Structures are given as C-alpha cells and as structure tokens.
Tab-separated table of C-alpha atoms in Angstrom:
chain	number	residue	atom	x	y	z
A	1256	UNK	CA	16.247	-9.959	63.007
A	1257	UNK	CA	13.346	-10.306	60.606
A	1258	UNK	CA	13.362	-8.399	57.353
A	1259	UNK	CA	10.421	-6.014	57.173
A	1260	UNK	CA	7.877	-6.765	54.463
A	1261	UNK	CA	7.866	-4.741	51.325
A	1262	UNK	CA	5.484	-1.846	51.120
A	1263	UNK	CA	3.444	-0.325	48.353
A	1264	UNK	CA	1.516	2.930	48.516
A	1265	UNK	CA	-0.975	3.944	45.838
A	1266	UNK	CA	-2.161	7.565	45.684
A	1267	UNK	CA	-4.686	9.074	43.294
A	1268	UNK	CA	-3.206	12.156	41.629
A	1269	UNK	CA	-6.042	12.989	39.248
A	1270	UNK	CA	-9.264	11.661	37.784
A	1271	UNK	CA	-12.078	12.810	35.570
A	1272	UNK	CA	-15.715	11.825	35.028
A	1273	UNK	CA	-14.841	9.937	31.814
A	1274	UNK	CA	-13.044	7.230	33.784
A	1275	UNK	CA	-9.500	8.506	33.370
A	1276	UNK	CA	-7.302	8.277	36.434
A	1277	UNK	CA	-3.674	8.884	37.380
A	1278	UNK	CA	-2.278	6.835	40.256
A	1279	UNK	CA	1.175	7.154	41.839
A	1280	UNK	CA	2.693	3.806	42.808
A	1281	UNK	CA	5.393	4.100	45.480
A	1282	UNK	CA	7.540	1.351	46.973
A	1283	UNK	CA	8.043	-2.188	45.733
A	1284	UNK	CA	5.708	-4.117	43.466
A	1285	UNK	CA	6.296	-7.784	44.137
A	1286	UNK	CA	4.533	-10.974	45.147
A	1287	UNK	CA	3.700	-9.577	48.584
A	1288	UNK	CA	2.275	-6.253	47.349
A	1289	UNK	CA	0.753	-7.144	43.971
A	1290	UNK	CA	-2.669	-7.801	45.463
A	1291	UNK	CA	-2.760	-4.309	46.988
A	1292	UNK	CA	-2.286	-2.829	43.513
A	1293	UNK	CA	-4.930	-5.141	42.054
A	1294	UNK	CA	-7.396	-4.050	44.733
A	1295	UNK	CA	-6.647	-0.342	44.249
A	1296	UNK	CA	-6.843	-0.440	40.466
A	1297	UNK	CA	-9.508	-3.096	39.883
A	1298	UNK	CA	-12.564	-0.868	40.373
A	1299	UNK	CA	-11.063	1.668	37.952
A	1300	UNK	CA	-10.780	-0.809	35.073
A	1301	UNK	CA	-14.055	0.154	33.471
A	1302	UNK	CA	-14.939	0.146	29.762
A	1303	UNK	CA	-13.096	2.952	27.971
A	1304	UNK	CA	-11.041	3.903	31.050
A	1305	UNK	CA	-7.611	5.440	30.660
A	1306	UNK	CA	-5.206	4.628	33.432
A	1307	UNK	CA	-1.850	6.293	34.011
A	1308	UNK	CA	0.415	4.696	36.599
A	1309	UNK	CA	3.117	7.089	37.821
A	1310	UNK	CA	6.075	4.783	38.469
A	1311	UNK	CA	8.574	7.536	39.229
A	1312	UNK	CA	8.842	6.312	42.824
A	1313	UNK	CA	8.517	2.572	42.252
A	1314	UNK	CA	11.846	1.214	43.472
A	1315	UNK	CA	11.384	-2.420	42.456
A	1316	UNK	CA	9.151	-4.631	40.344
A	1317	UNK	CA	9.348	-8.431	40.008
A	1318	UNK	CA	7.676	-10.849	37.617
A	1319	UNK	CA	4.479	-10.859	39.700
A	1320	UNK	CA	4.320	-7.077	39.387
A	1321	UNK	CA	4.828	-7.300	35.633
A	1322	UNK	CA	2.041	-9.861	35.460
A	1323	UNK	CA	-0.321	-7.474	37.241
A	1324	UNK	CA	0.538	-4.679	34.787
A	1325	UNK	CA	0.001	-7.003	31.813
A	1326	UNK	CA	-3.365	-8.009	33.271
A	1327	UNK	CA	-4.403	-4.363	33.589
A	1328	UNK	CA	-3.301	-3.705	30.014
A	1329	UNK	CA	-5.207	-6.697	28.602
A	1330	UNK	CA	-8.383	-5.846	30.463
A	1331	UNK	CA	-8.288	-2.181	29.475
A	1332	UNK	CA	-7.545	-2.864	25.806
A	1333	UNK	CA	-10.316	-5.485	25.639
A	1334	UNK	CA	-12.761	-2.844	26.862
A	1335	UNK	CA	-11.559	0.046	24.700
A	1336	UNK	CA	-9.325	1.574	27.361
A	1337	UNK	CA	-5.652	2.354	27.675
A	1338	UNK	CA	-2.800	1.947	30.147
A	1339	UNK	CA	0.184	4.299	30.306
A	1340	UNK	CA	3.216	4.078	32.549
A	1341	UNK	CA	4.697	7.415	33.569
A	1342	UNK	CA	8.399	7.904	34.278
A	1343	UNK	CA	9.451	4.428	35.392
A	1344	UNK	CA	12.743	4.549	37.283
A	1345	UNK	CA	15.758	3.164	35.349
A	1346	UNK	CA	15.626	-0.222	37.103
A	1347	UNK	CA	11.958	-0.718	36.215
A	1348	UNK	CA	12.388	0.676	32.697
A	1349	UNK	CA	15.233	-1.797	32.157
A	1350	UNK	CA	12.960	-4.645	33.247
A	1351	UNK	CA	10.242	-3.449	30.861
A	1352	UNK	CA	12.806	-3.237	28.052
A	1353	UNK	CA	14.392	-6.661	28.502
A	1354	UNK	CA	10.961	-8.292	28.647
A	1355	UNK	CA	9.750	-6.383	25.574
A	1356	UNK	CA	6.911	-4.806	27.536
A	1357	UNK	CA	8.200	-1.341	26.653
A	1358	UNK	CA	6.671	-2.039	23.214
A	1359	UNK	CA	3.349	-3.103	24.741
A	1360	UNK	CA	2.692	-0.358	27.262
A	1361	UNK	CA	2.533	3.326	26.486
A	1362	UNK	CA	5.478	4.753	28.423
A	1363	UNK	CA	5.813	8.471	29.108
A	1364	UNK	CA	9.141	9.963	30.109
A	1365	UNK	CA	9.638	12.182	33.140
A	1366	UNK	CA	9.014	15.799	32.308
A	1367	UNK	CA	5.622	15.195	30.732
A	1368	UNK	CA	2.876	16.038	33.188
A	1369	UNK	CA	1.624	12.770	34.786
A	1370	UNK	CA	-1.696	14.269	35.818
A	1371	UNK	CA	-2.754	14.812	32.211
A	1372	UNK	CA	-4.284	11.727	30.675
A	1373	UNK	CA	-3.478	11.923	26.999
A	1374	UNK	CA	-5.812	10.760	24.258
A	1375	UNK	CA	-4.616	7.682	22.309
C-alpha cells in the first residue's frame, strides 16, 4: 500500500491595502509541499509587506520548510518588510529553537490574535 503524499493547505485569514497579510498554514511543510507555500506566498512578498504565518495547525516542518521560511524572511527584510510566525505547534517551535531560528523570526504565542498584523 502506498503512503499518501503529504498535504499543505494555505488559507488567507486577513489582509490590508498596505500589503499586510495573515495566512494559515495547515498540514506538513516538507520537500513535497514547500513549492506550494512558495507559490502562495511569493506574490505577497512586496516591498514593505508584513506577513504573518499562522502555524497553529502545521503538524510537521523539515529542513526544506525551514529553508522556505528563511527565504521569505530574507526577502522581506531586504525590502523593508517583516515576517512573523504565529503559534507554532510545540514540535515546530522546538525545531525553530534548536536551529536558532526562534531568534531570527518574530514568533507570537497562541492567544494573541493572528489576524492583527502588528507594527515592528
């Protein structure tokens, strides 16, 4: 029996005319789904954009997924923007912590409203 491929669903929760957007990322972010996230987020990486990724339902992230997040961060910072990660599940938060990326990304704990894009 073949193992089904991993799935990733990206939903827009909020946006505003200034280029700020909140996206919910659900499923598994790995080598087979990373391109779907790149395609969904790419057009939103505009100068000065603020991007919040709600990771409260992201069950898994591998090194390819981390690489995609780092790429988003670098591109946004280079263009005066910002990336925040909202409520990563413990498994993903642990991965961010052991790689030191918890000090790179803005991380917001569950309980804060993910649909509000905070100023820097």
